[in-house]
Short mmCIF file of C-alpha atoms in Angstrom, two decimals:
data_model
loop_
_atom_site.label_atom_id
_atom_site.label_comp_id
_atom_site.label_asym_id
_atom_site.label_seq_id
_atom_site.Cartn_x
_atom_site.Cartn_y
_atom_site.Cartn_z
CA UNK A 1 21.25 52.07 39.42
CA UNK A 2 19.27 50.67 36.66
CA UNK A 3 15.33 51.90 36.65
CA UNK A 4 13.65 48.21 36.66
CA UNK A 5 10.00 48.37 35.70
CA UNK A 6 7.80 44.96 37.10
CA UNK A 7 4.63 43.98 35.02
CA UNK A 8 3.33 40.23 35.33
CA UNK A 9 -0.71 39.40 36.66
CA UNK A 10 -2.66 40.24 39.26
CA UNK A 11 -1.31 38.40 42.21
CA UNK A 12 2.36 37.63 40.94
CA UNK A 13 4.01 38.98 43.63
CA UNK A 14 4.86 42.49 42.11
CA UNK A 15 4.50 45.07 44.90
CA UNK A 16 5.78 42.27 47.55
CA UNK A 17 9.32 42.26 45.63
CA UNK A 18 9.15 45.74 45.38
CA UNK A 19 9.12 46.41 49.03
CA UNK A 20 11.83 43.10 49.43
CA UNK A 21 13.84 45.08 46.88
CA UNK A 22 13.58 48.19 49.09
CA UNK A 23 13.70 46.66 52.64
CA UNK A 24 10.65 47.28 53.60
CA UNK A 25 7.98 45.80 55.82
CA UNK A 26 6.18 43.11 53.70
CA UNK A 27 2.60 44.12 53.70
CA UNK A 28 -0.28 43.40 51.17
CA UNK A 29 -1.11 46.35 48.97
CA UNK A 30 -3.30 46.45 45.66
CA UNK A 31 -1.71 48.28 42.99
CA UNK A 32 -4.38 50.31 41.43
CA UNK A 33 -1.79 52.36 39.14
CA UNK A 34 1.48 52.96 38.27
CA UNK A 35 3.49 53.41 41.18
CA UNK A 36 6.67 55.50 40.59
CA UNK A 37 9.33 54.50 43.43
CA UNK A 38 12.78 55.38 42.70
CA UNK A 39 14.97 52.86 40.37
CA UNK A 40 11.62 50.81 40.34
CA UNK A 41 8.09 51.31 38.49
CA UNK A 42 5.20 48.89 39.84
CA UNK A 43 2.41 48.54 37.15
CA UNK A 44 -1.13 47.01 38.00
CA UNK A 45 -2.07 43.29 37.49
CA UNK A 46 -4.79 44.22 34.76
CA UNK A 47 -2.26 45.98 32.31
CA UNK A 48 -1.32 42.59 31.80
CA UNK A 49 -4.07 40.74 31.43
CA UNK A 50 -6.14 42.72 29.02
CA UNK A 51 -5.16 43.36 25.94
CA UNK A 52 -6.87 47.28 25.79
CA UNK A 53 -4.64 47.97 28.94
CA UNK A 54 -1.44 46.46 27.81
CA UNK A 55 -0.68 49.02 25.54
CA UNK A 56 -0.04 50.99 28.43
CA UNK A 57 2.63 48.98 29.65
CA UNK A 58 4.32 49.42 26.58
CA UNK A 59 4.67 53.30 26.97
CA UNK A 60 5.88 52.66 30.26
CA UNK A 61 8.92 50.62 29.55
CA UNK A 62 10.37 53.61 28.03
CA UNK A 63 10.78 55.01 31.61
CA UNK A 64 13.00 51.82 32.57
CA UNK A 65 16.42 50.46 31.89
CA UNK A 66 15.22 47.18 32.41
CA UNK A 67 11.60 45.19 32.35
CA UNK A 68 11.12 42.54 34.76
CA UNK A 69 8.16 39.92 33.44
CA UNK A 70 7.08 38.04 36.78
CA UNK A 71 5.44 34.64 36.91
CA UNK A 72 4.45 33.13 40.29
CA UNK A 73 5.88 29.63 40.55
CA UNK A 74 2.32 28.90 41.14
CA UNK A 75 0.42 29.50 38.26
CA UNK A 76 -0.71 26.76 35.45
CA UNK A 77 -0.46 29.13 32.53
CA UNK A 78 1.42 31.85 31.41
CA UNK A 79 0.33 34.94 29.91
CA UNK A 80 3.60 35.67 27.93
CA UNK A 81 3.08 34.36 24.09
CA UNK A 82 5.93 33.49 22.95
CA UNK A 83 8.90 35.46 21.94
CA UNK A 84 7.25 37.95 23.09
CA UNK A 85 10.17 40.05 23.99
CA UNK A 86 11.72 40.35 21.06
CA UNK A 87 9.00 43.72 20.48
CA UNK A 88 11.13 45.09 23.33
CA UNK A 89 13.88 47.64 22.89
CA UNK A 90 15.23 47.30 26.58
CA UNK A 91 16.38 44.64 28.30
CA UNK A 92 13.70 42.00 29.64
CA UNK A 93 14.63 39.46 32.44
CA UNK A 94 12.15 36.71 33.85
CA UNK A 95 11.52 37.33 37.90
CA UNK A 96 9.73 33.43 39.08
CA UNK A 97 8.28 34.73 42.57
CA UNK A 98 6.69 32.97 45.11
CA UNK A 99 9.40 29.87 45.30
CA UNK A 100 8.71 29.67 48.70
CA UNK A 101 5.37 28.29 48.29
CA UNK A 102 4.61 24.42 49.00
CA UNK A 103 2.84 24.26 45.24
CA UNK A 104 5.52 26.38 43.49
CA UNK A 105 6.87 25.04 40.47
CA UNK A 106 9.56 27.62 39.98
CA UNK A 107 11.06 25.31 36.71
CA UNK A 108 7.93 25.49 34.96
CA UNK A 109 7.43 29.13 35.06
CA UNK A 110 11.27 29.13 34.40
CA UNK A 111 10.52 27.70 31.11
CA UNK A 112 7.51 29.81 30.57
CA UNK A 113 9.52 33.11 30.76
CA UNK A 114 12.68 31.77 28.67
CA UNK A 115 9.69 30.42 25.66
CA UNK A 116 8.99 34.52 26.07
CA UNK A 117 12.07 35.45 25.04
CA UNK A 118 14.00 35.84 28.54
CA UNK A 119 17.76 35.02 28.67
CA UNK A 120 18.05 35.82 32.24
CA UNK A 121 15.52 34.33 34.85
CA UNK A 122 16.11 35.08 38.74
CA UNK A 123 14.10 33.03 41.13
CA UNK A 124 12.61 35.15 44.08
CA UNK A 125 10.90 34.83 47.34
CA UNK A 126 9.94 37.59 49.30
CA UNK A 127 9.11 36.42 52.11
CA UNK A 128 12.42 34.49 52.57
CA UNK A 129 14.00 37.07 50.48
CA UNK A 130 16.15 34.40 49.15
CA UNK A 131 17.15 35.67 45.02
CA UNK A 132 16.37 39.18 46.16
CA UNK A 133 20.22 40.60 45.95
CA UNK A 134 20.30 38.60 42.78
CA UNK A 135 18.01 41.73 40.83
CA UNK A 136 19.64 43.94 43.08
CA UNK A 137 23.29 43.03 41.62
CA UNK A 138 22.02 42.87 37.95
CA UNK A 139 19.89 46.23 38.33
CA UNK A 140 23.35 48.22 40.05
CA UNK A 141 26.03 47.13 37.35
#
């Protein structure tokens, strides 16, 4: 199994798809650091969006196989610049959560995270856990 590490804003969903991932109970839970947790790595909403904190996230990736950016399909910006991925040297897929949502616009943040550099994009919902074996096929080959 691939070790997937999740980094995206406060809010994007990235502890809910963690437990999905694992089967567990969906409950809300504030990240407030990194969270080691077998083949995954949950990182905290802030690494993301300041810049001072981000650099953390980059000495984290080095723990994955693979870095999953998350954008809800209910934001109205994106905090990925573009080509943004091509400073990684590990594989980067986009993870759109939160399709379940009545104001999701899962194609927009689709576009968002392939401008960033993402060739793969799964879309995700949690609570529906529809998309969820999806990551959990591409993290086992």
């Amino acid at each position: 199994m691939k070790k997937l590490i999740l980094m995206g804003r406060s809010g994007a969903g990235k502890t809910t798809l963690i437990q999905a991932l694992k089967g567990e109970e969906l409950t809300y839970r504030k990240t407030q650091g990194v969270e080691y947790g077998g083949f995954l790595i949950d990182t905290p909403g802030e690494y993301a969006e300041n810049a001072s904190l981000g650099r953390a996230l980059a000495l984290y990736t080095y723990e994955a196989d693979v870095v999953g950016l998350l954008l809800s399909a209910t934001e109205d910006y994106s905090l990925y610049p573009p080509c943004v991925t091509s400073q990684a040297n590990r594989e980067v897929i986009g993870i759109v959560t939160q399709i379940d949502r009545e104001e999701a616009n899962p194609d927009r943040a689709e576009n968002w995270l392939r401008l960033a550099g993402c060739k793969q994009v799964f879309h995700v919902s949690a609570k529906t856990k529809e998309g969820i074996s999806n990551i959990m096929n591409h993290i086992s080959k």
